[in-house]
């Protein structure tokens, strides 16, 4: 094949816009926000070429103003899910045979639409639906999503380009076939980019998809659908349903044509899905691909040589950006006794400057958690920490749900390294700190490795290279993404492929070719040019 056959545009990371006062993007996103805030949208099911309104609806509201209704969405019945499966399988007949160049062109166009005419809209929708600040929306809904689409095209070309050895007598080829059936995409509320990437990455490789977004993200998911339609994704390639997650999942997993699941969400739900797939395994036409990124109890450990200001700044960013609702967010920290007074003073000073409120006030660093269930869970753990003898709430600890689901950035200090908030994923703005004796550095590394069932992200802060190497080796299995002198959040597509093991998922590394390989089934073709006409080998003569 000629080089030109693989001459797709070189993927580069989308620059993050600043939204500083006076910039055009600041005016554009606020204009889009106000427009979307003051209208109510009606979100249908997207099945084949139909937009179905069932009449059975739920309303959508913003986490930072839960009485303000921004729209409604329609709930699917079992018949709609079955129709989505049938639609996907029918469309597969053409989509799976479309050239990869044409598929690539569609998703590259989607990236350009988000980079340009849809940027303000998708960011504003994410600010409203998920209560993200403009910066958090920009690095997610715009930049990361653009990067997923562009880099996945590049990774796809690399996969197709990788061919086996041939010689003058034999031509060996490797085809990357779409999976035989359909893929089920289940996406979370917290990242618009993940919501788009889970169905798009499978579709890019020639698969058809039934997509169930999180109920709390449907408002911004609607913009994703609009982008994909304008980019040219054919009807029925990605079918979108909302409603009872158990009914939808049971219906999908009962289909003999179920070929894979692309999941991001809770560990408990993912394990239940795995059990159901195992129970149904004899019904499937093929072994389903199971790809999941789940929870995290992510850590920061500071060595006695660490720079205090760096530790504090990155603890705050790692724990409290997007209200701690990142699977990679720092939720447990291990600080040395020799630095604790300085770290505590700096934490108290810096956190006191954090402004909390609605995301359309661009001076706010911090907004609301996603819904009342999350609010109540976090409040209960904070209240318990206030009562427990082995824990103390030293910063924050307040909460208010009168207007929005607001939880203050909270720091708990515990004398018990296995305290419940050191082990349990809370998914909110709560950082629990354990103070270790400086001379127990190695014991502390072992403690970090054995405290949590999760292994998603972690970070070490140190100016001592020996300590960095010790931690990197001791914590080899504690984090799929390990950071040295940086916060444990913010993986960039093409730079830090993302995923963890243990109870954190299958570690198939979104943002790399490793993930795309899960959505194809290779076929090896050997063509012999001069075929033998005698069965006898030379040793028989």
Coordinates of C-alpha atoms in Angstrom, one line a residue:
X1 CA 0.0 0.0 0.0
X2 CA 1.3 3.5 -0.8
X3 CA 2.0 6.0 2.0
X4 CA -0.8 8.2 0.7
X5 CA -3.3 5.5 1.6
X6 CA -2.6 6.2 5.2
X7 CA -2.0 10.0 4.8
X8 CA -4.6 11.2 7.3
X9 CA -4.1 14.5 9.0
X10 CA -1.6 14.3 11.8
X11 CA -3.3 14.4 15.2
X12 CA -2.3 17.2 17.6
X13 CA -3.8 18.1 20.9
X14 CA -6.4 20.8 20.8
X15 CA -5.1 23.9 22.6
X16 CA -7.1 24.9 25.8
X17 CA -8.7 28.3 25.5
X18 CA -8.2 30.6 28.5
X19 CA -11.6 32.3 28.9
X20 CA -9.9 35.2 30.5
X21 CA -11.7 38.5 30.8
X22 CA -12.0 40.2 27.4
X23 CA -11.4 37.1 25.3
X24 CA -14.0 36.2 22.6
X25 CA -14.4 32.7 23.9
X26 CA -15.6 34.0 27.2
X27 CA -18.3 36.1 25.6
X28 CA -19.3 33.2 23.3
X29 CA -19.7 30.6 26.1
X30 CA -21.7 32.9 28.3
X31 CA -24.0 33.8 25.4
X32 CA -24.5 30.1 24.7
X33 CA -25.0 29.4 28.4
X34 CA -27.7 32.1 28.8
X35 CA -29.5 31.0 25.6
X36 CA -29.6 27.3 26.7
X37 CA -30.5 28.3 30.3
X38 CA -33.5 30.2 29.2
X39 CA -35.0 27.5 26.9
X40 CA -36.3 24.0 27.5
X41 CA -35.3 21.2 25.2
X42 CA -37.2 18.0 24.4
X43 CA -34.8 15.1 23.9
X44 CA -36.2 12.1 22.0
X45 CA -34.8 8.6 21.7
X46 CA -32.6 8.2 18.6
X47 CA -33.4 4.9 16.9
X48 CA -32.4 4.3 13.3
X49 CA -33.7 7.3 11.3
X50 CA -36.4 8.0 13.9
X51 CA -36.6 10.5 16.8
X52 CA -39.1 8.9 19.1
X53 CA -41.0 10.7 21.8
X54 CA -42.7 8.2 24.0
X55 CA -44.6 10.7 26.1
X56 CA -43.2 9.2 29.3
X57 CA -40.7 11.8 30.3
X58 CA -38.4 13.0 33.0
X59 CA -37.2 16.6 33.5
X60 CA -33.6 17.8 33.5
X61 CA -32.3 20.5 35.9
X62 CA -28.9 22.0 36.7
X63 CA -27.1 20.7 39.8
X64 CA -26.4 24.3 41.0
X65 CA -30.0 25.3 40.6
X66 CA -32.1 22.1 40.9
X67 CA -35.4 23.9 40.7
X68 CA -34.6 25.3 37.3
X69 CA -35.8 23.0 34.5
X70 CA -33.8 23.0 31.3
X71 CA -35.7 20.3 29.5
X72 CA -37.1 16.8 29.5
X73 CA -36.2 13.5 27.9
X74 CA -38.2 10.5 26.8
X75 CA -38.0 7.1 28.5
X76 CA -37.6 3.9 26.4
X77 CA -39.7 0.8 26.9
X78 CA -38.4 -2.6 26.2
X79 CA -39.8 -2.5 22.7
X80 CA -37.7 0.6 21.9
X81 CA -34.5 -1.1 23.1
X82 CA -35.3 -4.1 20.9
X83 CA -36.0 -1.8 18.0
X84 CA -32.6 -0.1 18.6
X85 CA -30.9 -3.5 18.5
X86 CA -32.7 -4.4 15.3
X87 CA -31.9 -1.0 13.7
X88 CA -28.2 -1.3 14.6
X89 CA -27.9 -4.8 13.1
X90 CA -29.6 -3.7 9.9
X91 CA -27.4 -0.7 9.5
X92 CA -24.3 -2.9 10.2
X93 CA -24.7 -4.5 6.8
X94 CA -23.6 -1.2 5.2
X95 CA -21.6 0.5 7.9
X96 CA -19.2 -2.4 8.6
X97 CA -18.3 -2.4 4.9
X98 CA -17.7 1.3 4.6
X99 CA -14.1 2.1 3.9
X100 CA -12.1 3.2 6.9
X101 CA -11.2 6.4 5.2
X102 CA -14.9 7.4 5.0
X103 CA -15.4 6.5 8.6
X104 CA -12.3 8.5 9.5
X105 CA -13.6 11.5 7.6
X106 CA -16.9 11.6 9.5
X107 CA -15.2 11.6 12.9
X108 CA -12.5 14.1 11.8
X109 CA -15.3 16.4 10.7
X110 CA -17.0 15.9 14.1
X111 CA -13.8 17.0 15.8
X112 CA -13.7 20.2 13.6
X113 CA -17.3 21.0 14.4
X114 CA -16.6 20.8 18.1
X115 CA -13.4 22.9 17.7
X116 CA -15.3 25.5 15.8
X117 CA -19.1 26.1 15.6
X118 CA -20.1 23.8 18.4
X119 CA -17.4 24.7 20.9
X120 CA -19.4 27.3 22.9
X121 CA -22.6 25.2 22.8
X122 CA -21.1 21.9 24.0
X123 CA -19.1 23.7 26.8
X124 CA -22.2 25.6 27.9
X125 CA -24.3 22.4 27.9
X126 CA -21.7 20.7 30.1
X127 CA -21.6 23.7 32.4
X128 CA -25.4 23.5 32.8
X129 CA -25.9 19.7 32.9
X130 CA -22.9 18.7 35.0
X131 CA -22.2 22.0 36.8
X132 CA -18.7 22.3 35.5
X133 CA -16.7 25.5 35.5
X134 CA -15.8 26.9 32.1
X135 CA -12.3 25.6 32.4
X136 CA -13.4 22.1 33.4
X137 CA -15.9 22.1 30.5
X138 CA -13.3 23.3 28.1
X139 CA -10.7 20.6 28.9
X140 CA -13.4 18.0 28.8
X141 CA -16.3 18.6 26.3
X142 CA -14.1 20.5 23.8
X143 CA -10.4 19.6 24.1
X144 CA -10.5 16.0 25.3
X145 CA -13.4 15.1 22.9
X146 CA -11.6 16.7 20.0
X147 CA -8.4 14.8 20.9
X148 CA -10.3 11.5 21.2
X149 CA -11.7 11.9 17.7
X150 CA -8.5 13.0 16.1
X151 CA -6.1 10.6 17.8
X152 CA -8.4 7.7 17.4
X153 CA -8.3 8.2 13.7
X154 CA -4.5 8.2 13.8
X155 CA -4.5 5.1 16.0
X156 CA -6.9 3.4 13.6
X157 CA -4.6 4.0 10.7
X158 CA -1.7 2.6 12.7
X159 CA -3.8 -0.6 13.4
X160 CA -4.7 -1.1 9.8
X161 CA -1.2 -0.3 8.6
X162 CA 0.4 -3.0 10.8
X163 CA 0.7 -6.0 8.5
X164 CA 2.4 -9.3 8.7
X165 CA 5.5 -10.3 6.8
X166 CA 5.1 -11.6 3.2
X167 CA 7.6 -12.8 0.6
X168 CA 7.6 -13.4 -3.1
X169 CA 5.7 -16.7 -2.8
X170 CA 3.1 -15.7 -0.2
X171 CA 1.0 -12.6 0.5
X172 CA -0.1 -12.4 4.1
X173 CA -2.7 -9.9 5.1
X174 CA -4.4 -8.9 8.3
X175 CA -7.9 -7.6 8.2
X176 CA -9.4 -5.8 11.3
X177 CA -13.1 -6.8 11.1
X178 CA -15.8 -5.0 13.2
X179 CA -17.2 -7.3 15.9
X180 CA -20.0 -9.6 14.7
X181 CA -23.0 -8.0 16.3
X182 CA -23.5 -4.7 18.2
X183 CA -21.7 -2.9 21.0
X184 CA -23.5 -1.6 24.1
X185 CA -22.1 1.8 25.3
X186 CA -22.9 2.8 28.9
X187 CA -21.5 6.2 29.8
X188 CA -21.2 8.3 33.0
X189 CA -22.3 11.8 33.9
X190 CA -18.9 13.3 34.7
X191 CA -17.2 13.6 31.3
X192 CA -18.9 14.7 28.1
X193 CA -15.8 13.5 26.2
X194 CA -16.2 10.0 27.7
X195 CA -19.9 10.0 26.9
X196 CA -19.0 10.6 23.2
X197 CA -15.9 8.5 23.0
X198 CA -17.4 5.2 24.2
X199 CA -19.9 4.9 21.4
X200 CA -17.7 6.7 18.8
X201 CA -14.5 4.7 19.3
X202 CA -16.5 1.4 18.6
X203 CA -18.3 3.0 15.7
X204 CA -15.1 4.3 14.2
X205 CA -13.9 0.7 13.9
X206 CA -17.0 -0.2 11.9
X207 CA -19.2 -1.3 14.7
X208 CA -22.8 -0.4 15.4
X209 CA -23.8 0.8 18.9
X210 CA -26.7 1.1 21.3
X211 CA -25.8 3.9 23.7
X212 CA -27.3 4.6 27.1
X213 CA -26.0 7.9 28.5
X214 CA -26.3 8.7 32.2
X215 CA -29.6 10.3 33.1
X216 CA -27.6 13.2 34.6
X217 CA -25.8 13.9 31.3
X218 CA -28.6 13.7 28.7
X219 CA -28.7 17.5 28.3
X220 CA -25.1 17.6 26.9
X221 CA -25.4 14.2 25.3
X222 CA -28.0 15.9 23.0
X223 CA -25.3 18.2 21.7
X224 CA -23.1 15.1 21.0
X225 CA -25.9 13.6 18.9
X226 CA -26.3 16.9 17.0
X227 CA -22.6 17.0 16.2
X228 CA -22.5 13.3 15.0
X229 CA -25.5 13.9 12.8
X230 CA -24.0 17.0 11.2
X231 CA -20.7 15.2 10.8
X232 CA -22.4 12.5 8.8
X233 CA -22.7 9.5 11.1
X234 CA -25.4 7.5 9.3
X235 CA -28.7 6.9 11.1
X236 CA -28.7 3.7 13.1
X237 CA -25.0 3.5 13.6
X238 CA -25.3 5.0 17.1
X239 CA -28.8 4.5 18.6
X240 CA -29.5 6.4 21.8
X241 CA -31.9 5.2 24.5
X242 CA -32.7 6.4 28.1
X243 CA -34.7 5.0 30.9
X244 CA -34.7 2.1 33.4
X245 CA -31.0 1.0 33.3
X246 CA -31.9 -2.6 34.5
X247 CA -34.5 -3.1 31.9
X248 CA -32.3 -1.6 29.1
X249 CA -29.3 -3.7 30.1
X250 CA -31.2 -6.9 30.6
X251 CA -32.8 -6.5 27.1
X252 CA -29.5 -5.8 25.5
X253 CA -27.6 -8.6 27.3
X254 CA -30.3 -11.1 26.3
X255 CA -29.6 -10.6 22.6
X256 CA -27.6 -13.3 20.9
X257 CA -26.0 -10.5 18.8
X258 CA -24.5 -8.7 21.8
X259 CA -20.8 -8.5 20.9
X260 CA -19.3 -6.1 23.5
X261 CA -19.8 -3.5 26.2
X262 CA -17.9 -0.2 26.5
X263 CA -18.6 1.0 30.0
X264 CA -17.6 3.7 32.4
X265 CA -19.3 3.9 35.8
X266 CA -19.3 2.3 39.2
X267 CA -17.4 -0.9 40.1
X268 CA -20.5 -2.5 41.6
X269 CA -22.6 -2.0 38.4
X270 CA -19.7 -3.2 36.2
X271 CA -19.3 -6.4 38.2
X272 CA -23.0 -7.1 38.1
X273 CA -22.9 -6.6 34.3
X274 CA -20.0 -9.1 34.1
X275 CA -22.0 -11.7 36.0
X276 CA -25.0 -11.2 33.7
X277 CA -22.8 -11.6 30.7
X278 CA -21.4 -14.8 32.1
X279 CA -24.8 -16.2 32.9
X280 CA -25.9 -15.5 29.3
X281 CA -22.6 -16.7 27.7
X282 CA -24.1 -19.8 26.0
X283 CA -26.7 -17.6 24.2
X284 CA -24.2 -15.4 22.4
X285 CA -22.9 -15.9 18.9
X286 CA -19.4 -14.7 20.0
X287 CA -17.5 -14.1 23.2
X288 CA -18.4 -10.5 24.0
X289 CA -15.6 -7.9 24.6
X290 CA -15.9 -6.5 28.1
X291 CA -14.2 -3.1 28.5
X292 CA -14.8 -1.0 31.6
X293 CA -13.3 1.9 33.5
X294 CA -14.8 2.0 37.0
X295 CA -13.9 3.5 40.4
X296 CA -10.9 4.9 42.1
X297 CA -9.6 5.7 45.5
X298 CA -6.7 7.8 44.2
X299 CA -3.8 8.8 46.3
X300 CA -1.2 11.5 46.8
X301 CA 1.9 10.7 48.8
X302 CA 4.4 13.4 49.8
X303 CA 8.0 12.4 50.7
X304 CA 9.7 14.5 53.4
X305 CA 11.8 16.1 50.5
X306 CA 8.6 17.4 48.8
X307 CA 8.0 21.0 48.0
X308 CA 5.1 22.1 50.2
X309 CA 3.6 24.6 47.8
X310 CA 3.6 22.0 45.0
X311 CA 2.0 19.5 47.3
X312 CA -0.8 21.8 48.4
X313 CA -1.5 23.3 45.0
X314 CA -1.8 19.9 43.4
X315 CA -3.7 18.4 46.3
X316 CA -6.3 21.1 45.9
X317 CA -6.5 20.7 42.1
X318 CA -6.5 16.9 42.3
X319 CA -9.1 16.7 45.0
X320 CA -11.4 19.6 44.4
X321 CA -11.6 20.4 40.7
X322 CA -15.0 19.5 39.4
X323 CA -16.0 18.9 43.0
X324 CA -13.9 15.8 43.2
X325 CA -16.2 14.0 40.7
X326 CA -13.4 12.6 38.6
X327 CA -12.6 8.9 38.8
X328 CA -9.0 10.1 39.0
X329 CA -9.6 12.6 41.8
X330 CA -7.3 12.5 44.8
X331 CA -9.3 11.4 47.8
X332 CA -6.6 10.1 50.2
X333 CA -3.3 11.8 51.0
X334 CA -0.3 10.7 52.9
X335 CA 1.8 13.6 54.3
X336 CA 5.0 13.3 56.4
X337 CA 4.9 14.5 60.0
X338 CA 7.8 16.8 59.4
X339 CA 5.9 18.8 56.7
X340 CA 2.4 18.5 58.1
X341 CA 2.2 21.9 59.9
X342 CA 3.4 23.7 56.8
X343 CA 1.1 21.7 54.6
X344 CA -1.9 22.3 56.9
X345 CA -1.3 26.0 57.1
X346 CA -1.0 26.3 53.3
X347 CA -4.1 24.2 52.7
X348 CA -6.2 26.3 55.1
X349 CA -5.0 29.5 53.5
X350 CA -5.5 28.4 49.9
X351 CA -8.8 26.6 50.3
X352 CA -10.2 29.7 52.1
X353 CA -9.8 31.6 48.8
X354 CA -11.9 29.1 46.8
X355 CA -15.2 30.6 45.6
X356 CA -18.2 28.3 45.3
X357 CA -21.3 29.0 43.2
X358 CA -22.9 28.7 39.7
X359 CA -20.6 28.1 36.8
X360 CA -21.8 31.1 34.8
X361 CA -20.0 33.2 37.4
X362 CA -16.5 32.6 35.9
X363 CA -14.8 33.7 39.2
X364 CA -16.0 30.4 40.8
X365 CA -13.5 27.5 41.1
X366 CA -16.1 25.2 42.6
X367 CA -19.7 24.4 42.0
X368 CA -22.3 21.7 42.9
X369 CA -22.2 18.0 43.0
X370 CA -24.3 16.1 40.5
X371 CA -27.6 15.2 42.3
X372 CA -29.3 14.8 45.6
X373 CA -28.2 11.2 46.0
X374 CA -24.6 12.2 45.8
X375 CA -25.2 15.2 48.1
X376 CA -26.8 13.0 50.8
X377 CA -24.1 10.4 50.6
X378 CA -21.3 12.9 51.0
X379 CA -23.1 14.8 53.8
X380 CA -23.5 11.5 55.7
X381 CA -19.8 10.7 55.6
X382 CA -18.9 14.2 56.6
X383 CA -21.3 14.1 59.5
X384 CA -19.9 10.7 60.6
X385 CA -16.3 12.1 60.5
X386 CA -17.4 14.9 62.8
X387 CA -18.5 12.3 65.4
X388 CA -15.7 9.7 65.1
X389 CA -12.9 9.8 67.6
X390 CA -10.3 8.8 65.0
X391 CA -11.2 11.5 62.5
X392 CA -11.4 15.3 62.5
X393 CA -12.8 17.7 59.9
X394 CA -10.2 20.4 59.8
X395 CA -11.4 22.3 56.7
X396 CA -14.9 22.7 55.2
X397 CA -17.5 20.2 56.3
X398 CA -20.4 22.4 55.4
X399 CA -23.2 21.7 52.9
X400 CA -26.4 23.3 51.6
X401 CA -29.0 22.0 49.2
X402 CA -31.5 24.8 49.4
X403 CA -30.7 26.0 45.8
X404 CA -28.1 23.6 44.5
X405 CA -26.3 20.5 45.7
X406 CA -23.4 22.3 47.3
X407 CA -20.8 20.6 49.4
X408 CA -17.8 22.6 50.7
X409 CA -14.3 21.4 49.9
X410 CA -13.6 19.3 52.9
X411 CA -10.4 17.9 54.5
X412 CA -10.6 15.2 57.0
X413 CA -7.5 14.1 59.1
X414 CA -7.5 10.6 60.5
X415 CA -5.3 8.7 62.9
X416 CA -6.6 5.5 61.4
X417 CA -5.0 4.7 58.0
X418 CA -7.9 2.3 57.2
X419 CA -10.6 4.8 58.2
X420 CA -13.7 4.4 56.0
X421 CA -13.0 7.6 53.9
X422 CA -9.5 6.3 53.2
X423 CA -10.9 3.2 51.7
X424 CA -14.4 4.0 50.3
X425 CA -14.9 5.9 47.0
X426 CA -17.1 8.9 47.8
X427 CA -16.9 10.7 44.4
X428 CA -17.0 14.2 45.9
X429 CA -15.0 17.0 47.3
X430 CA -13.6 15.2 50.4
X431 CA -9.9 14.6 50.9
X432 CA -8.8 12.4 53.8
X433 CA -5.3 12.8 55.2
X434 CA -3.1 10.4 57.1
X435 CA 0.0 11.7 58.7
X436 CA 2.9 9.2 58.7
X437 CA 6.2 9.2 60.6
X438 CA 9.0 10.2 58.3
X439 CA 11.1 7.1 59.2
X440 CA 8.2 4.9 58.1
X441 CA 8.4 5.8 54.4
X442 CA 8.6 2.2 53.1
X443 CA 5.8 1.1 55.5
X444 CA 3.7 3.9 54.2
X445 CA 4.2 2.8 50.6
X446 CA 3.0 -0.7 51.5
X447 CA 0.0 0.9 53.3
X448 CA -1.0 2.8 50.2
X449 CA -0.8 -0.4 48.1
X450 CA -2.9 -2.4 50.5
X451 CA -5.6 0.1 51.6
X452 CA -7.9 0.2 48.7
X453 CA -9.4 -2.3 46.3
X454 CA -8.9 0.3 43.5
X455 CA -5.8 1.0 41.3
X456 CA -6.6 3.9 39.0
X457 CA -4.4 6.9 39.7
X458 CA -1.8 8.0 42.2
X459 CA 0.9 10.6 42.6
X460 CA 4.2 11.1 44.5
X461 CA 5.8 14.4 45.4
X462 CA 9.5 14.3 46.1
X463 CA 12.7 16.0 45.3
X464 CA 14.6 12.8 46.1
X465 CA 15.2 10.6 43.1
X466 CA 15.8 7.5 45.2
X467 CA 12.4 8.0 46.9
X468 CA 10.7 8.5 43.5
X469 CA 12.2 5.3 42.3
X470 CA 11.2 3.4 45.5
X471 CA 7.6 4.6 45.2
X472 CA 7.4 3.9 41.5
X473 CA 8.4 0.3 42.1
X474 CA 6.5 -0.3 45.4
X475 CA 3.3 1.2 43.9
X476 CA 3.6 -0.6 40.6
X477 CA 0.1 -2.2 40.9
X478 CA -1.5 0.6 42.8
X479 CA -2.3 2.8 39.9
X480 CA -2.7 2.4 36.1
X481 CA -1.8 6.1 35.8
X482 CA 1.1 7.2 38.1
X483 CA 2.2 10.8 38.4
X484 CA 5.5 12.1 39.6
X485 CA 5.3 15.7 41.0
X486 CA 1.9 16.3 39.5
X487 CA -1.7 15.9 40.4
X488 CA -3.3 12.5 39.7
X489 CA -5.9 13.9 37.3
X490 CA -5.9 15.4 33.8
X491 CA -4.7 12.6 31.6
X492 CA -4.3 13.9 28.0
X493 CA -5.2 11.8 25.0
X494 CA -2.1 10.6 23.1
X495 CA 0.1 11.6 26.1
X496 CA -1.1 9.6 29.1
X497 CA -3.4 6.7 28.0
X498 CA -5.9 6.3 30.8
X499 CA -7.1 3.3 32.8
X500 CA -6.5 1.2 35.9
X501 CA -6.6 -2.3 37.1
X502 CA -7.8 -4.2 40.2
X503 CA -11.4 -2.9 40.9
X504 CA -10.8 0.1 38.7
X505 CA -11.4 -1.6 35.4
X506 CA -10.0 -3.7 32.6
X507 CA -7.2 -1.1 31.9
X508 CA -7.8 -1.0 28.2
X509 CA -6.4 2.5 28.1
X510 CA -8.7 5.0 26.5
X511 CA -6.8 7.5 24.4
X512 CA -4.6 4.8 22.8
X513 CA -4.6 2.1 20.1
X514 CA -5.0 -0.5 22.9
X515 CA -8.7 0.5 23.3
X516 CA -9.5 0.5 19.6
X517 CA -8.1 -3.1 19.3
X518 CA -10.9 -4.3 21.6
X519 CA -13.4 -3.3 18.9
X520 CA -12.1 -5.4 16.1
X521 CA -11.7 -9.1 15.4
X522 CA -8.6 -9.8 13.2
X523 CA -8.7 -12.1 10.3
X524 CA -5.5 -13.4 8.8
X525 CA -5.5 -14.1 5.0
X526 CA -2.7 -16.1 3.4
X527 CA -2.5 -16.2 -0.4
X528 CA -0.1 -18.6 -2.0
X529 CA 0.9 -17.7 -5.6
X530 CA 2.3 -21.1 -6.8
X531 CA 0.4 -23.8 -5.0
X532 CA 2.1 -27.3 -4.5
X533 CA 0.7 -30.1 -6.6
X534 CA 2.3 -33.0 -4.7
X535 CA 1.7 -33.8 -1.0
X536 CA 5.2 -35.3 -0.5
X537 CA 7.8 -33.3 1.4
X538 CA 11.6 -33.6 0.5
X539 CA 12.3 -35.9 3.5
X540 CA 10.0 -38.5 1.9
X541 CA 12.2 -38.7 -1.2

